Short mmCIF file of C-alpha atoms and ligand atoms in Angstrom, two decimals:
data_model
loop_
_atom_site.label_atom_id
_atom_site.label_comp_id
_atom_site.label_asym_id
_atom_site.label_seq_id
_atom_site.Cartn_x
_atom_site.Cartn_y
_atom_site.Cartn_z
CA MET A 1 5.34 -27.06 2.17
CA GLU A 2 3.75 -29.23 5.37
CA CYS A 3 0.77 -29.09 7.39
CA ARG A 4 1.39 -26.62 10.25
CA VAL A 5 -0.86 -29.46 12.42
CA CYS A 6 0.42 -32.92 11.41
CA LYS A 7 3.60 -32.32 9.22
CA SER A 8 1.79 -34.44 6.26
CA SER A 9 2.79 -32.86 2.52
CA ASN A 10 -0.49 -33.72 1.30
CA LEU A 11 -1.77 -30.75 1.19
CA TYR A 12 -4.81 -29.32 -1.42
CA GLU A 13 -4.75 -25.90 -2.60
CA PHE A 14 -8.19 -24.86 -3.04
CA CYS A 15 -8.82 -20.92 -3.41
CA SER A 16 -6.04 -18.48 -4.22
CA LEU A 17 -7.43 -14.62 -3.45
CA GLY A 18 -4.09 -13.61 -5.55
CA ASP A 19 -1.38 -11.85 -4.38
CA GLN A 20 -1.84 -8.91 -1.50
CA PRO A 21 -0.80 -6.07 0.15
CA LEU A 22 -0.65 -7.07 4.28
CA ALA A 23 -4.23 -6.35 5.16
CA ASN A 24 -3.38 -4.25 8.44
CA SER A 25 -0.24 -1.86 6.78
CA PHE A 26 -2.10 0.71 5.99
CA ILE A 27 -0.60 3.71 3.91
CA ARG A 28 0.86 7.59 4.77
CA LYS A 29 -0.41 9.97 2.88
CA ASP A 30 3.54 10.80 1.47
CA ASP A 31 4.23 6.68 0.53
CA ARG A 32 1.10 6.47 -1.52
CA ALA A 33 3.35 6.46 -4.65
CA LYS A 34 6.06 3.44 -3.24
CA LYS A 35 5.13 -0.15 -4.01
CA GLU A 36 3.94 -2.10 -1.40
CA PRO A 37 4.92 -5.48 -0.69
CA LYS A 38 2.43 -7.96 -1.82
CA PHE A 39 2.18 -11.85 -0.95
CA HIS A 40 0.31 -15.09 -1.88
CA LEU A 41 -2.77 -15.49 0.05
CA ILE A 42 -3.65 -18.92 -0.93
CA LEU A 43 -5.55 -21.46 1.14
CA ASN A 44 -4.67 -25.20 1.56
CA TYR A 45 -6.41 -28.17 2.97
CA CYS A 46 -4.82 -30.95 4.85
CA ALA A 47 -6.11 -34.39 3.96
CA ARG A 48 -4.89 -35.96 6.61
CA CYS A 49 -6.01 -33.89 9.85
CA GLY A 50 -8.54 -31.35 7.85
CA MET A 51 -6.18 -28.56 8.83
CA VAL A 52 -7.10 -25.70 6.24
CA GLN A 53 -4.08 -23.14 6.66
CA LEU A 54 -1.87 -20.71 4.53
CA ASN A 55 1.13 -21.68 3.95
CA ASP A 56 3.36 -18.88 2.60
CA VAL A 57 4.12 -16.86 5.68
CA VAL A 58 4.94 -13.62 6.19
CA PRO A 59 7.61 -12.53 9.05
CA PRO A 60 5.63 -11.78 11.98
CA LYS A 61 8.05 -9.22 12.63
CA LEU A 62 6.54 -6.95 9.40
CA MET A 63 2.94 -7.32 10.19
CA PHE A 64 2.83 -7.16 14.13
CA GLU A 65 5.68 -4.73 15.54
CA ASN A 66 3.88 -1.37 14.12
CA TYR A 67 0.09 -2.66 14.70
CA LEU A 68 -3.01 -0.43 14.39
CA TYR A 69 -5.43 -3.26 15.07
CA ILE A 70 -7.01 -2.38 18.68
CA PRO A 71 -10.16 -4.39 20.00
CA SER A 72 -10.90 -1.54 22.04
CA ALA A 73 -12.39 0.23 18.65
CA SER A 74 -16.09 -2.07 19.03
CA GLN A 75 -17.89 -1.56 22.27
CA THR A 76 -19.06 -5.32 21.32
CA ARG A 77 -15.94 -6.55 21.59
CA ILE A 78 -15.23 -5.39 24.97
CA LYS A 79 -18.66 -6.40 25.73
CA HIS A 80 -17.59 -9.77 24.94
CA PHE A 81 -13.86 -9.08 27.19
CA ASN A 82 -16.04 -8.41 30.25
CA GLU A 83 -18.29 -11.80 29.74
CA LEU A 84 -15.14 -13.41 29.44
CA SER A 85 -12.92 -12.57 32.07
CA GLU A 86 -15.98 -12.75 34.63
CA MET A 87 -16.48 -16.36 33.42
CA LEU A 88 -12.94 -17.27 34.46
CA ILE A 89 -12.47 -15.64 37.77
CA ARG A 90 -15.86 -16.93 38.56
CA SER A 91 -15.09 -20.94 36.98
CA LEU A 92 -11.63 -20.70 38.72
CA HIS A 93 -12.80 -18.76 42.40
CA ALA A 94 -9.61 -16.93 41.13
CA THR A 95 -8.31 -14.27 43.90
CA GLU A 96 -5.43 -11.57 44.23
CA ASP A 97 -2.61 -13.79 44.50
CA ASP A 98 -3.73 -15.70 40.59
CA LEU A 99 -1.57 -14.70 37.86
CA VAL A 100 -4.02 -14.11 34.83
CA VAL A 101 -1.57 -14.15 31.28
CA ASP A 102 -3.45 -12.59 28.12
CA ILE A 103 -1.36 -13.72 24.87
CA GLY A 104 -1.74 -11.75 22.36
CA SER A 105 -2.68 -8.62 24.85
CA ASN A 106 -2.89 -5.75 21.83
CA ASP A 107 -3.77 -2.59 23.84
CA GLY A 108 -4.35 -4.49 27.13
CA SER A 109 -7.87 -4.36 26.30
CA LEU A 110 -9.28 -7.84 27.77
CA LEU A 111 -6.21 -7.63 30.76
CA GLU A 112 -8.31 -4.40 31.62
CA GLN A 113 -11.32 -6.37 32.63
CA PHE A 114 -9.14 -9.23 34.80
CA MET A 115 -7.81 -6.04 36.36
CA LYS A 116 -11.13 -5.08 37.79
CA PHE A 117 -11.08 -8.86 39.88
CA GLY A 118 -7.54 -7.57 41.64
CA VAL A 119 -5.71 -10.99 39.91
CA ARG A 120 -2.31 -10.28 38.95
CA ILE A 121 -2.12 -9.55 35.24
CA LEU A 122 0.71 -9.90 32.59
CA GLY A 123 0.61 -9.60 28.54
CA VAL A 124 2.60 -10.63 26.21
CA ASP A 125 2.63 -8.78 22.80
CA PRO A 126 5.05 -8.18 19.90
CA SER A 127 4.25 -4.63 18.94
CA VAL A 128 6.07 -2.04 20.28
CA ASN A 129 3.34 0.30 19.79
CA LEU A 130 0.58 -1.53 21.76
CA ALA A 131 3.07 -2.41 24.47
CA LYS A 132 3.62 1.21 25.20
CA ILE A 133 -0.42 1.55 25.26
CA ALA A 134 -0.83 -1.28 27.82
CA GLU A 135 2.05 0.28 29.94
CA LEU A 136 0.55 3.20 29.81
CA LYS A 137 -2.55 1.86 31.47
CA GLY A 138 -0.83 0.23 34.33
CA ILE A 139 -0.48 -3.21 31.89
CA THR A 140 2.82 -5.20 32.47
CA THR A 141 3.67 -6.21 28.56
CA ILE A 142 6.39 -8.49 27.76
CA ASN A 143 6.90 -6.75 24.13
CA ASP A 144 7.59 -10.19 22.51
CA PHE A 145 6.55 -13.63 20.10
CA PHE A 146 5.16 -16.12 22.92
CA ASN A 147 7.21 -19.28 23.26
CA ARG A 148 8.36 -21.76 25.57
CA LYS A 149 10.95 -19.45 26.72
CA ILE A 150 8.87 -16.46 27.16
CA ALA A 151 7.31 -19.08 29.10
CA GLY A 152 9.80 -20.13 31.09
CA LYS A 153 11.01 -16.90 31.46
CA ILE A 154 7.44 -15.84 33.01
CA ALA A 155 7.00 -18.65 34.91
CA LYS A 156 10.45 -17.82 36.74
CA LYS A 157 9.57 -14.51 37.55
CA TYR A 158 5.99 -15.06 38.21
CA GLY A 159 5.01 -18.12 39.02
CA MET A 160 2.28 -20.62 37.21
CA ALA A 161 -0.54 -18.68 35.61
CA LYS A 162 -4.23 -19.79 36.88
CA ILE A 163 -5.37 -18.64 33.69
CA VAL A 164 -3.80 -18.23 30.18
CA THR A 165 -6.06 -16.67 26.97
CA ALA A 166 -4.99 -16.33 23.41
CA THR A 167 -8.37 -14.56 21.62
CA ASN A 168 -7.81 -14.22 18.14
CA VAL A 169 -3.96 -15.02 18.27
CA PHE A 170 -3.73 -18.79 17.99
CA ALA A 171 -4.55 -18.64 14.47
CA HIS A 172 -2.15 -16.48 13.97
CA VAL A 173 0.99 -18.59 14.84
CA ASN A 174 3.62 -20.22 12.68
CA ASP A 175 4.67 -23.02 15.08
CA ILE A 176 1.75 -23.95 17.02
CA HIS A 177 3.58 -26.82 18.75
CA GLU A 178 5.69 -24.81 19.78
CA PHE A 179 3.19 -22.07 21.28
CA VAL A 180 1.25 -24.96 22.83
CA LYS A 181 4.49 -26.24 24.39
CA GLY A 182 4.62 -22.44 26.19
CA ILE A 183 1.51 -23.08 27.65
CA GLU A 184 2.59 -26.56 29.26
CA THR A 185 5.21 -24.40 30.62
CA LEU A 186 3.31 -21.49 32.32
CA LEU A 187 0.01 -23.16 32.75
CA ALA A 188 -0.47 -24.23 36.72
CA ASP A 189 -1.69 -27.61 37.38
CA ASP A 190 -4.93 -26.75 38.23
CA GLY A 191 -5.09 -23.37 35.80
CA TRP A 192 -7.47 -23.45 32.04
CA PHE A 193 -5.72 -21.94 28.83
CA VAL A 194 -8.98 -20.40 26.89
CA ILE A 195 -8.49 -19.90 23.01
CA GLU A 196 -10.79 -18.35 20.89
CA PHE A 197 -10.59 -17.98 17.22
CA PRO A 198 -13.35 -17.80 14.25
CA TYR A 199 -14.69 -21.25 13.38
CA LEU A 200 -14.12 -23.47 9.78
CA VAL A 201 -17.64 -24.52 10.01
CA ASP A 202 -18.95 -21.01 9.94
CA PHE A 203 -15.98 -19.40 7.22
CA ILE A 204 -16.90 -22.19 4.83
CA GLU A 205 -20.68 -22.42 5.41
CA ASN A 206 -21.07 -18.00 4.79
CA CYS A 207 -17.98 -18.02 2.60
CA GLU A 208 -16.53 -15.82 4.61
CA PHE A 209 -13.34 -15.59 2.68
CA ASP A 210 -12.47 -11.74 3.08
CA THR A 211 -11.12 -13.11 6.68
CA VAL A 212 -8.40 -14.67 4.75
CA TYR A 213 -5.23 -12.06 5.21
CA HIS A 214 -1.69 -13.03 5.88
CA GLU A 215 -1.46 -12.48 9.85
CA HIS A 216 -4.42 -15.29 9.85
CA LEU A 217 -2.32 -18.55 9.02
CA SER A 218 -4.98 -21.31 10.44
CA TYR A 219 -8.19 -21.97 10.15
CA PHE A 220 -9.26 -24.19 12.83
CA ALA A 221 -12.00 -27.12 12.73
CA VAL A 222 -11.80 -29.21 16.18
CA ARG A 223 -10.45 -32.30 14.24
CA PRO A 224 -6.82 -30.45 13.45
CA LEU A 225 -7.14 -28.95 17.35
CA LEU A 226 -7.70 -32.64 18.47
CA THR A 227 -4.97 -33.53 16.96
CA LEU A 228 -2.78 -30.65 17.47
CA PHE A 229 -3.27 -31.55 21.25
CA GLU A 230 -2.73 -34.87 21.03
CA ASN A 231 0.84 -35.58 21.86
CA THR A 232 0.78 -33.19 24.96
CA THR A 233 0.40 -32.72 28.44
CA LEU A 234 -3.02 -30.86 27.74
CA GLU A 235 -6.10 -31.93 26.70
CA ILE A 236 -9.27 -29.91 25.50
CA PHE A 237 -12.20 -30.70 27.82
CA SER A 238 -14.98 -28.52 26.49
CA ILE A 239 -15.86 -26.18 23.35
CA LYS A 240 -18.45 -23.40 23.23
CA LYS A 241 -19.78 -22.07 19.86
CA MET A 242 -19.91 -18.12 19.73
CA GLY A 243 -21.33 -15.47 16.86
CA LEU A 244 -18.37 -13.40 17.47
CA ASP A 245 -16.75 -12.39 13.96
CA GLY A 246 -19.05 -14.17 11.76
CA GLY A 247 -18.85 -17.77 14.29
CA SER A 248 -16.13 -18.63 16.70
CA ILE A 249 -15.21 -20.83 19.47
CA ARG A 250 -14.18 -20.78 22.60
CA VAL A 251 -11.77 -23.89 23.38
CA PHE A 252 -10.87 -24.94 27.12
CA VAL A 253 -8.02 -26.43 27.54
CA ARG A 254 -6.00 -27.69 30.87
CA LYS A 255 -3.40 -30.37 32.09
CA LYS A 256 -4.35 -33.87 31.24
CA SER A 257 -6.37 -34.71 34.31
CA LYS A 258 -9.11 -37.45 35.19
CA GLY A 259 -11.67 -34.94 35.60
CA ALA A 260 -14.93 -34.81 33.67
CA THR A 261 -14.33 -33.74 29.67
CA GLN A 262 -16.93 -32.61 27.49
CA TYR A 263 -16.63 -35.53 25.27
CA HIS A 264 -20.10 -34.88 24.07
CA GLU A 265 -20.15 -31.06 23.05
CA ILE A 266 -17.17 -31.72 21.28
CA ASN A 267 -17.94 -34.98 19.58
CA LYS A 268 -20.95 -33.20 18.21
CA LEU A 269 -19.07 -30.39 16.71
CA VAL A 270 -16.65 -33.56 14.90
CA GLU A 271 -20.19 -34.81 13.88
CA LYS A 272 -20.96 -31.80 12.03
CA GLU A 273 -17.50 -31.11 10.44
CA LEU A 274 -17.63 -34.33 9.34
CA SER A 275 -21.54 -34.42 7.90
CA LEU A 276 -20.19 -31.28 6.41
CA LYS A 277 -17.83 -33.64 4.68
CA LEU A 278 -15.24 -31.26 5.56
CA ASN A 279 -13.00 -34.36 5.47
CA THR A 280 -13.13 -34.62 2.10
CA ARG A 281 -12.13 -31.62 -1.01
CA GLU A 282 -15.91 -31.11 -2.26
CA PRO A 283 -16.79 -28.50 0.66
CA TYR A 284 -13.40 -26.05 -0.43
CA ARG A 285 -14.41 -26.73 -4.13
CA ARG A 286 -17.16 -25.14 -3.67
CA PHE A 287 -16.18 -22.60 -1.23
CA ALA A 288 -14.00 -21.62 -4.44
CA LYS A 289 -16.53 -21.41 -6.82
CA ASP A 290 -18.66 -19.35 -4.30
CA VAL A 291 -15.74 -16.66 -3.80
CA LEU A 292 -15.91 -15.93 -7.24
CA GLU A 293 -19.77 -15.58 -7.52
CA ARG A 294 -19.40 -13.20 -4.55
CA LYS A 295 -16.72 -11.23 -6.35
CA ARG A 296 -19.06 -11.07 -9.45
CA THR A 297 -22.42 -10.30 -7.47
CA PHE A 298 -20.48 -7.23 -5.71
CA LYS A 299 -18.65 -6.04 -8.95
CA LYS A 300 -22.06 -5.90 -11.10
CA LEU A 301 -23.84 -3.91 -7.60
CA LEU A 302 -21.23 -1.77 -7.88
CA LYS A 303 -21.49 -1.15 -11.47
CA THR A 304 -25.06 -0.58 -11.07
CA LEU A 305 -25.29 1.68 -8.21
CA ARG A 306 -22.08 4.12 -10.11
CA GLY A 307 -24.04 3.66 -13.26
CA LYS A 308 -26.82 5.70 -11.31
CA LYS A 309 -24.07 8.67 -9.55
CA ASN A 310 -24.61 6.97 -6.32
CA LYS A 311 -21.55 7.65 -3.42
CA ILE A 312 -20.67 4.51 -2.24
CA VAL A 313 -18.38 4.61 1.04
CA GLY A 314 -16.90 2.03 3.03
CA TYR A 315 -17.59 1.54 7.07
CA GLY A 316 -14.66 0.02 8.69
CA ALA A 317 -10.96 -0.28 7.93
CA PRO A 318 -10.78 -4.24 9.00
CA ALA A 319 -8.34 -6.21 7.64
CA LYS A 320 -11.18 -8.12 6.08
CA GLY A 321 -12.26 -5.43 4.20
CA ASN A 322 -8.88 -4.93 2.50
CA THR A 323 -8.84 -8.29 1.65
CA PHE A 324 -12.33 -7.98 0.18
CA LEU A 325 -11.59 -4.53 -1.80
CA ASN A 326 -8.27 -5.58 -3.72
CA TYR A 327 -9.74 -9.05 -4.25
CA CYS A 328 -12.40 -6.92 -6.30
CA ASN A 329 -9.92 -4.93 -7.54
CA VAL A 330 -12.02 -1.53 -6.13
CA SER A 331 -10.08 1.76 -5.79
CA ALA A 332 -10.81 4.84 -4.64
CA ASP A 333 -12.94 5.61 -8.04
CA ASP A 334 -15.44 3.48 -6.53
CA ILE A 335 -15.63 3.73 -2.92
CA ALA A 336 -14.97 7.37 -1.83
CA TYR A 337 -13.73 6.98 1.59
CA VAL A 338 -13.89 4.34 4.35
CA VAL A 339 -14.40 5.83 8.33
CA ASP A 340 -13.14 4.20 10.99
CA SER A 341 -13.72 4.51 14.94
CA THR A 342 -9.60 3.45 15.68
CA PRO A 343 -7.78 6.84 16.02
CA TYR A 344 -4.36 5.31 14.18
CA LYS A 345 -5.91 4.19 11.53
CA GLN A 346 -8.30 7.76 10.60
CA GLY A 347 -5.73 9.73 7.71
CA LEU A 348 -3.75 6.86 7.13
CA PHE A 349 -5.25 5.31 3.23
CA LEU A 350 -6.41 1.33 2.60
CA PRO A 351 -3.60 -1.19 1.17
CA GLY A 352 -3.70 -1.56 -1.98
CA SER A 353 -6.99 0.54 -2.95
CA HIS A 354 -5.19 3.54 -1.20
CA ILE A 355 -9.12 4.76 0.03
CA PRO A 356 -8.96 7.86 2.02
CA ILE A 357 -9.95 6.72 5.96
CA TYR A 358 -11.99 8.91 8.38
CA HIS A 359 -13.61 9.36 11.53
CA GLU A 360 -16.86 8.29 11.86
CA ASN A 361 -18.56 11.83 11.86
CA LYS A 362 -17.34 12.36 8.19
CA ILE A 363 -20.35 10.61 7.03
CA TYR A 364 -22.83 13.12 8.65
CA SER A 365 -20.88 15.94 7.10
CA ASP A 366 -20.31 14.28 3.32
CA THR A 367 -23.35 11.92 3.48
CA PRO A 368 -23.05 9.08 0.92
CA ASP A 369 -25.92 7.15 -0.44
CA TYR A 370 -24.52 3.92 0.03
CA ILE A 371 -22.60 2.64 2.75
CA ILE A 372 -20.74 -0.99 2.02
CA LEU A 373 -20.62 -2.56 5.72
CA LEU A 374 -17.32 -3.80 5.65
CA ALA A 375 -17.10 -4.44 9.17
CA TRP A 376 -20.19 -6.74 9.08
CA ASN A 377 -19.36 -8.68 12.37
CA PHE A 378 -20.43 -5.36 14.11
CA ALA A 379 -23.52 -4.34 11.92
CA ASP A 380 -25.79 -4.22 14.95
CA GLU A 381 -23.70 -1.79 16.73
CA ILE A 382 -23.01 0.00 13.25
CA MET A 383 -26.32 0.24 11.58
CA ASN A 384 -27.78 0.81 15.41
CA LYS A 385 -25.47 3.68 16.16
CA ASN A 386 -26.01 5.31 12.87
CA ALA A 387 -29.87 4.40 13.24
CA SER A 388 -30.90 8.23 11.87
CA LEU A 389 -28.44 7.97 8.51
CA ARG A 390 -30.89 5.66 7.37
CA LYS A 391 -33.92 7.36 8.76
CA LYS A 392 -32.73 9.78 6.00
CA GLY A 393 -32.51 7.61 3.15
CA VAL A 394 -29.11 6.13 3.46
CA LYS A 395 -28.42 2.57 2.36
CA PHE A 396 -25.93 -0.11 4.08
CA ILE A 397 -25.38 -2.89 1.18
CA LEU A 398 -24.54 -6.29 3.72
CA PRO A 399 -21.79 -8.13 2.10
CA HIS A 400 -22.19 -10.80 4.98
CA GLU A 401 -25.91 -11.62 4.09
CA ASP A 402 -25.40 -11.53 0.31
CA PHE A 403 -25.07 -7.50 -0.45
CA ARG A 404 -28.16 -7.47 0.87
CA ILE A 405 -29.55 -3.55 0.46
CA ALA A 406 -30.63 -2.59 4.41
O1 DWN B 501 -7.68 -11.50 14.02
C1 DWN B 501 -7.99 -10.28 14.19
C2 DWN B 501 -9.46 -9.59 14.32
C3 DWN B 501 -10.09 -9.81 15.53
O2 DWN B 501 -9.50 -8.16 14.46
C4 DWN B 501 -7.07 -9.36 13.67
N1 DWN B 501 -5.70 -10.31 12.99
C5 DWN B 501 -7.38 -8.43 12.98
C6 DWN B 501 -8.34 -7.67 13.00
O3 DWN B 501 -9.18 -8.35 12.30
P1 DWN B 501 -10.26 -7.15 11.27
O4 DWN B 501 -9.38 -5.62 11.24
O5 DWN B 501 -11.22 -7.50 10.46
O6 DWN B 501 -11.15 -6.87 12.40
P2 DWN B 501 -12.67 -5.97 13.42
O7 DWN B 501 -12.54 -5.99 14.63
O8 DWN B 501 -13.65 -6.85 12.78
O9 DWN B 501 -12.27 -4.41 12.43
C7 DWN B 501 -13.55 -3.41 12.92
C8 DWN B 501 -13.39 -2.26 12.34
O10 DWN B 501 -14.06 -1.19 12.42
C9 DWN B 501 -12.30 -1.66 13.26
O11 DWN B 501 -11.18 -1.10 12.64
C10 DWN B 501 -12.98 -0.97 13.70
C11 DWN B 501 -14.32 -0.79 13.15
N2 DWN B 501 -15.51 -0.03 13.77
C12 DWN B 501 -15.97 1.21 13.52
O12 DWN B 501 -15.23 2.15 12.68
N3 DWN B 501 -16.98 1.46 13.78
C13 DWN B 501 -16.08 -1.21 14.38
C14 DWN B 501 -16.77 -0.58 15.24
C15 DWN B 501 -18.32 -2.09 16.41
C16 DWN B 501 -17.91 0.83 15.15
O13 DWN B 501 -18.99 0.80 15.35
ZN1 ZN B 502 -2.34 -32.23 8.94
#
């Protein structure tokens, strides 16, 4: 095995979450008896460049061709997309002549925000079912994985892109060098490439181990990211920290230029990474211990609550929820059902645990005593939406706050 960024073979395996089913491969009722493919879920740390990554790569077609995750299932994420599109259009004074390409465009949720500004838009996404949904919204979508070849075809047919976005997709790509070469091919000389993904510092500090799943290959810190762009015609000129998804970063990339680069803010993030000793084995060893402790705490809580005959359900059927439940060996005996706002997930069953997924209103017709907030990254949105249940005494269990009951 070699590091995805610097190709070093000096990788240190620090945490295994076992062999797990694919976190977004939900099960149909009649398929529950079928054997689910399982794959290693093992985190490695590269001693040379600091990249944290999975080294077992599941064939992307298996994960993304028929894909049930849509960003539009959460108002918080749509609001975030609205802010992102507005900021980019304003910063670049983009007009109707300019091309905006969203890579990993999913159901077109982000491009719909850009559409409001009259710019030319184009999606790239490998999922057959989601590309169809985007096309129905009038969003031209290239149904494929992004690479240099696709980039060249886009540039030839539509011209160079003023804005290229990749939100929660860059960390999913196996050959990231090839992906970056595609950006070099597609990005206009005065264009910006903006990448968003969860940040390693938050991942380690908050032990966000449930955000590890097979589609999520890279867990980026700034240091390996700088290494990745080193020998390219591109440069990172700014990085913003965000609270989304348990702590993410928004990375701004452009063609190398003599323009002012926010070295200060980038260096601050690198200094913080070094102060956390992320360039040593220590924090990763501690992370692995914290994961075991989290599992112990949760299993003990579950046993206590079940011992008192409480009815326990889950809120959200996120990919992270499946990593969490399967790592903790939770079954439908422990958790009666989960609810989710994604229409494509309702009526299916969670991979591994086979817990049934219902529409959100199920918790009003079949009210539980406790709700585990599996989609904890949307705690505010979900708990506000269900304030009346809480008034009736239903309690939420908050995994991201050490299973605090609220
Ligand atoms: O990187 C990825 C992130 C961005 O999204 C993808 N590879 C996979 C996916 O991970 P996830 O499934 O953990 O994402 P979310 O957006 O945290 O999932 C939230 C789930 O909760 C969705 O299925 C929608 C659901 N939800 C709900 O049922 N009611 C969400 C909200 C806000 C709600 O009110
Ligand atoms: Zn490396």
